[in-house]
XYZ file of C-alpha atoms in Angstrom:
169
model
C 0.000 0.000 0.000
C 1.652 3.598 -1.180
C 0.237 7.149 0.149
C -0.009 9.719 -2.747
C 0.709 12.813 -0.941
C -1.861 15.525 -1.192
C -0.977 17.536 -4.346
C -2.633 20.812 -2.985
C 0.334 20.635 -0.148
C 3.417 19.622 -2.092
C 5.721 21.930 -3.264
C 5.777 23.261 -6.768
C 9.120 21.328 -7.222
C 7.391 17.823 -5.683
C 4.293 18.426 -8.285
C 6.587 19.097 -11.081
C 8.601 16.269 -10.316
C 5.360 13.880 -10.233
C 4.297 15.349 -13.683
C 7.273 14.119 -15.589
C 6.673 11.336 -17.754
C 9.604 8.852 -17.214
C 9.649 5.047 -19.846
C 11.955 2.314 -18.938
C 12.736 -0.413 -21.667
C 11.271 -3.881 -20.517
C 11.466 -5.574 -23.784
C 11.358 -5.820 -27.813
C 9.096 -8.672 -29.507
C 9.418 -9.615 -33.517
C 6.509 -11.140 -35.073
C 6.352 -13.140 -37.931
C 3.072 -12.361 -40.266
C 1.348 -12.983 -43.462
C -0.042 -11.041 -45.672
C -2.913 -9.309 -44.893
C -6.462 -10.805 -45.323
C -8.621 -7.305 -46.373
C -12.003 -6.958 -45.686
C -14.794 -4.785 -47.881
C -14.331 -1.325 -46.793
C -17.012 -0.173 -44.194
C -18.716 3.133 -42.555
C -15.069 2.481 -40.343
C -12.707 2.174 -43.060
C -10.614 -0.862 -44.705
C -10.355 -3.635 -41.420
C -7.572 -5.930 -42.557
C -6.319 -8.724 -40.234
C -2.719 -9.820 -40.244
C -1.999 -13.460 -38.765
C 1.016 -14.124 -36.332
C 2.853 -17.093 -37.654
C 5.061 -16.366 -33.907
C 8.146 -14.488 -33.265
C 10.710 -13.777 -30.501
C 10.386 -11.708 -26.958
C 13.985 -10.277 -25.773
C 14.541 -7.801 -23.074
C 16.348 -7.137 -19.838
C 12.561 -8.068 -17.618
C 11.279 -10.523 -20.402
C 12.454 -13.059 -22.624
C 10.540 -15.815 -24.290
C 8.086 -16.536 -27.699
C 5.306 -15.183 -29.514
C 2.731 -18.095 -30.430
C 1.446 -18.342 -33.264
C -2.235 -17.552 -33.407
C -2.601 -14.075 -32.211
C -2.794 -11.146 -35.017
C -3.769 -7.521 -35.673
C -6.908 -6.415 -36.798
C -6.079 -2.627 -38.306
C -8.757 -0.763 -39.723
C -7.370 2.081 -41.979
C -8.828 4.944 -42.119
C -10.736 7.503 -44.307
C -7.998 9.839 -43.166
C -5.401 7.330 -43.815
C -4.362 6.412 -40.444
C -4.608 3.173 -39.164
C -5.839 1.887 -35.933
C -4.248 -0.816 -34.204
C -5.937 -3.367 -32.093
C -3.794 -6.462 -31.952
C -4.090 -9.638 -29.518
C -1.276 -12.451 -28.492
C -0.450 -14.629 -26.663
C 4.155 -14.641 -25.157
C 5.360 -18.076 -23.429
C 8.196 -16.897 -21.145
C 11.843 -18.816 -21.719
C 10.226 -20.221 -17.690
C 7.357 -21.670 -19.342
C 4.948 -18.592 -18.432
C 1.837 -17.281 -20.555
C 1.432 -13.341 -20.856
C -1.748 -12.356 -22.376
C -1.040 -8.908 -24.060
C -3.861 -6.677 -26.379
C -2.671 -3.520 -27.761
C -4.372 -0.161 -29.459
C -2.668 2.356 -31.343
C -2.303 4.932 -34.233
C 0.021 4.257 -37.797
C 0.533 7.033 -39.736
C 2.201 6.423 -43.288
C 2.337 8.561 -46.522
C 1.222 5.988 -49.425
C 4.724 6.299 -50.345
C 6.072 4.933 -47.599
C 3.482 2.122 -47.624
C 4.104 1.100 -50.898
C 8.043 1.105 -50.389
C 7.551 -1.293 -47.146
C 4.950 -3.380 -49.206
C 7.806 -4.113 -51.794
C 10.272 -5.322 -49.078
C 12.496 -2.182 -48.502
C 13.338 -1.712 -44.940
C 12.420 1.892 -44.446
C 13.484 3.721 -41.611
C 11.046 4.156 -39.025
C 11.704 8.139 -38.657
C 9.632 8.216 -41.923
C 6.600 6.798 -40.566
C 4.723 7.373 -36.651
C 3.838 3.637 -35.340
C 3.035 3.599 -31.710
C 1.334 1.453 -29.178
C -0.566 0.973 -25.686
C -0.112 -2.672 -24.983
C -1.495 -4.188 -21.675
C -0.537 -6.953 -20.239
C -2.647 -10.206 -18.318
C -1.465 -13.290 -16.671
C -1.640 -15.348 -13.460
C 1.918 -15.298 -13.158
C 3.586 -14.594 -9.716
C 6.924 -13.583 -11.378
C 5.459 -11.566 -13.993
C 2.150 -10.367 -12.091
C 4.041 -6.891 -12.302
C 2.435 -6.700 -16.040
C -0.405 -6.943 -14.989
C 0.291 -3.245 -12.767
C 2.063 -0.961 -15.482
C 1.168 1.680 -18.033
C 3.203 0.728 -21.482
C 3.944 2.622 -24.711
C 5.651 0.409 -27.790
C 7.055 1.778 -30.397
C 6.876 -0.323 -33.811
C 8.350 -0.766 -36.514
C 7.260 -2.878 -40.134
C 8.872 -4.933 -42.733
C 7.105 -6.712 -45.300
C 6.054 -9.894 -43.207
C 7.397 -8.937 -39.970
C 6.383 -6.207 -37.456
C 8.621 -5.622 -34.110
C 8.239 -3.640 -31.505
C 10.356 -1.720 -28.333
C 8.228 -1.677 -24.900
C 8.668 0.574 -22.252
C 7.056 0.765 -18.972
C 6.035 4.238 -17.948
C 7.177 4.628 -14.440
Protein backbone atom coordinates (compact mmCIF):
# COMPACT_ATOMS: atom_id res chain seq x y z
CA UNK A 1 0.00 0.00 0.00
CA UNK A 2 1.65 3.60 -1.18
CA UNK A 3 0.24 7.15 0.15
CA UNK A 4 -0.01 9.72 -2.75
CA UNK A 5 0.71 12.81 -0.94
CA UNK A 6 -1.86 15.52 -1.19
CA UNK A 7 -0.98 17.54 -4.35
CA UNK A 8 -2.63 20.81 -2.98
CA UNK A 9 0.33 20.64 -0.15
CA UNK A 10 3.42 19.62 -2.09
CA UNK A 11 5.72 21.93 -3.26
CA UNK A 12 5.78 23.26 -6.77
CA UNK A 13 9.12 21.33 -7.22
CA UNK A 14 7.39 17.82 -5.68
CA UNK A 15 4.29 18.43 -8.28
CA UNK A 16 6.59 19.10 -11.08
CA UNK A 17 8.60 16.27 -10.32
CA UNK A 18 5.36 13.88 -10.23
CA UNK A 19 4.30 15.35 -13.68
CA UNK A 20 7.27 14.12 -15.59
CA UNK A 21 6.67 11.34 -17.75
CA UNK A 22 9.60 8.85 -17.21
CA UNK A 23 9.65 5.05 -19.85
CA UNK A 24 11.96 2.31 -18.94
CA UNK A 25 12.74 -0.41 -21.67
CA UNK A 26 11.27 -3.88 -20.52
CA UNK A 27 11.47 -5.57 -23.78
CA UNK A 28 11.36 -5.82 -27.81
CA UNK A 29 9.10 -8.67 -29.51
CA UNK A 30 9.42 -9.62 -33.52
CA UNK A 31 6.51 -11.14 -35.07
CA UNK A 32 6.35 -13.14 -37.93
CA UNK A 33 3.07 -12.36 -40.27
CA UNK A 34 1.35 -12.98 -43.46
CA UNK A 35 -0.04 -11.04 -45.67
CA UNK A 36 -2.91 -9.31 -44.89
CA UNK A 37 -6.46 -10.80 -45.32
CA UNK A 38 -8.62 -7.31 -46.37
CA UNK A 39 -12.00 -6.96 -45.69
CA UNK A 40 -14.79 -4.78 -47.88
CA UNK A 41 -14.33 -1.32 -46.79
CA UNK A 42 -17.01 -0.17 -44.19
CA UNK A 43 -18.72 3.13 -42.56
CA UNK A 44 -15.07 2.48 -40.34
CA UNK A 45 -12.71 2.17 -43.06
CA UNK A 46 -10.61 -0.86 -44.70
CA UNK A 47 -10.36 -3.64 -41.42
CA UNK A 48 -7.57 -5.93 -42.56
CA UNK A 49 -6.32 -8.72 -40.23
CA UNK A 50 -2.72 -9.82 -40.24
CA UNK A 51 -2.00 -13.46 -38.77
CA UNK A 52 1.02 -14.12 -36.33
CA UNK A 53 2.85 -17.09 -37.65
CA UNK A 54 5.06 -16.37 -33.91
CA UNK A 55 8.15 -14.49 -33.27
CA UNK A 56 10.71 -13.78 -30.50
CA UNK A 57 10.39 -11.71 -26.96
CA UNK A 58 13.99 -10.28 -25.77
CA UNK A 59 14.54 -7.80 -23.07
CA UNK A 60 16.35 -7.14 -19.84
CA UNK A 61 12.56 -8.07 -17.62
CA UNK A 62 11.28 -10.52 -20.40
CA UNK A 63 12.45 -13.06 -22.62
CA UNK A 64 10.54 -15.81 -24.29
CA UNK A 65 8.09 -16.54 -27.70
CA UNK A 66 5.31 -15.18 -29.51
CA UNK A 67 2.73 -18.10 -30.43
CA UNK A 68 1.45 -18.34 -33.26
CA UNK A 69 -2.23 -17.55 -33.41
CA UNK A 70 -2.60 -14.08 -32.21
CA UNK A 71 -2.79 -11.15 -35.02
CA UNK A 72 -3.77 -7.52 -35.67
CA UNK A 73 -6.91 -6.41 -36.80
CA UNK A 74 -6.08 -2.63 -38.31
CA UNK A 75 -8.76 -0.76 -39.72
CA UNK A 76 -7.37 2.08 -41.98
CA UNK A 77 -8.83 4.94 -42.12
CA UNK A 78 -10.74 7.50 -44.31
CA UNK A 79 -8.00 9.84 -43.17
CA UNK A 80 -5.40 7.33 -43.82
CA UNK A 81 -4.36 6.41 -40.44
CA UNK A 82 -4.61 3.17 -39.16
CA UNK A 83 -5.84 1.89 -35.93
CA UNK A 84 -4.25 -0.82 -34.20
CA UNK A 85 -5.94 -3.37 -32.09
CA UNK A 86 -3.79 -6.46 -31.95
CA UNK A 87 -4.09 -9.64 -29.52
CA UNK A 88 -1.28 -12.45 -28.49
CA UNK A 89 -0.45 -14.63 -26.66
CA UNK A 90 4.15 -14.64 -25.16
CA UNK A 91 5.36 -18.08 -23.43
CA UNK A 92 8.20 -16.90 -21.15
CA UNK A 93 11.84 -18.82 -21.72
CA UNK A 94 10.23 -20.22 -17.69
CA UNK A 95 7.36 -21.67 -19.34
CA UNK A 96 4.95 -18.59 -18.43
CA UNK A 97 1.84 -17.28 -20.56
CA UNK A 98 1.43 -13.34 -20.86
CA UNK A 99 -1.75 -12.36 -22.38
CA UNK A 100 -1.04 -8.91 -24.06
CA UNK A 101 -3.86 -6.68 -26.38
CA UNK A 102 -2.67 -3.52 -27.76
CA UNK A 103 -4.37 -0.16 -29.46
CA UNK A 104 -2.67 2.36 -31.34
CA UNK A 105 -2.30 4.93 -34.23
CA UNK A 106 0.02 4.26 -37.80
CA UNK A 107 0.53 7.03 -39.74
CA UNK A 108 2.20 6.42 -43.29
CA UNK A 109 2.34 8.56 -46.52
CA UNK A 110 1.22 5.99 -49.42
CA UNK A 111 4.72 6.30 -50.35
CA UNK A 112 6.07 4.93 -47.60
CA UNK A 113 3.48 2.12 -47.62
CA UNK A 114 4.10 1.10 -50.90
CA UNK A 115 8.04 1.10 -50.39
CA UNK A 116 7.55 -1.29 -47.15
CA UNK A 117 4.95 -3.38 -49.21
CA UNK A 118 7.81 -4.11 -51.79
CA UNK A 119 10.27 -5.32 -49.08
CA UNK A 120 12.50 -2.18 -48.50
CA UNK A 121 13.34 -1.71 -44.94
CA UNK A 122 12.42 1.89 -44.45
CA UNK A 123 13.48 3.72 -41.61
CA UNK A 124 11.05 4.16 -39.02
CA UNK A 125 11.70 8.14 -38.66
CA UNK A 126 9.63 8.22 -41.92
CA UNK A 127 6.60 6.80 -40.57
CA UNK A 128 4.72 7.37 -36.65
CA UNK A 129 3.84 3.64 -35.34
CA UNK A 130 3.03 3.60 -31.71
CA UNK A 131 1.33 1.45 -29.18
CA UNK A 132 -0.57 0.97 -25.69
CA UNK A 133 -0.11 -2.67 -24.98
CA UNK A 134 -1.50 -4.19 -21.67
CA UNK A 135 -0.54 -6.95 -20.24
CA UNK A 136 -2.65 -10.21 -18.32
CA UNK A 137 -1.46 -13.29 -16.67
CA UNK A 138 -1.64 -15.35 -13.46
CA UNK A 139 1.92 -15.30 -13.16
CA UNK A 140 3.59 -14.59 -9.72
CA UNK A 141 6.92 -13.58 -11.38
CA UNK A 142 5.46 -11.57 -13.99
CA UNK A 143 2.15 -10.37 -12.09
CA UNK A 144 4.04 -6.89 -12.30
CA UNK A 145 2.44 -6.70 -16.04
CA UNK A 146 -0.40 -6.94 -14.99
CA UNK A 147 0.29 -3.25 -12.77
CA UNK A 148 2.06 -0.96 -15.48
CA UNK A 149 1.17 1.68 -18.03
CA UNK A 150 3.20 0.73 -21.48
CA UNK A 151 3.94 2.62 -24.71
CA UNK A 152 5.65 0.41 -27.79
CA UNK A 153 7.05 1.78 -30.40
CA UNK A 154 6.88 -0.32 -33.81
CA UNK A 155 8.35 -0.77 -36.51
CA UNK A 156 7.26 -2.88 -40.13
CA UNK A 157 8.87 -4.93 -42.73
CA UNK A 158 7.11 -6.71 -45.30
CA UNK A 159 6.05 -9.89 -43.21
CA UNK A 160 7.40 -8.94 -39.97
CA UNK A 161 6.38 -6.21 -37.46
CA UNK A 162 8.62 -5.62 -34.11
CA UNK A 163 8.24 -3.64 -31.51
CA UNK A 164 10.36 -1.72 -28.33
CA UNK A 165 8.23 -1.68 -24.90
CA UNK A 166 8.67 0.57 -22.25
CA UNK A 167 7.06 0.77 -18.97
CA UNK A 168 6.04 4.24 -17.95
CA UNK A 169 7.18 4.63 -14.44
Amino acid sequence: VFVLKNPVLCTRKERDTMAELKSEFIFEYEGEVEFPEVFATSHVGTRMFYFLKGGTVKGPQLNGTLLSGGGDWPVIRSDGAGEIDARMVIKTDDNELIYACYRGISVMSPEVGMRVQSGEKVDPSEYYFRTTPVFETGSEKYGWLNRIICVGVGTFELGRVSYKVYKIL
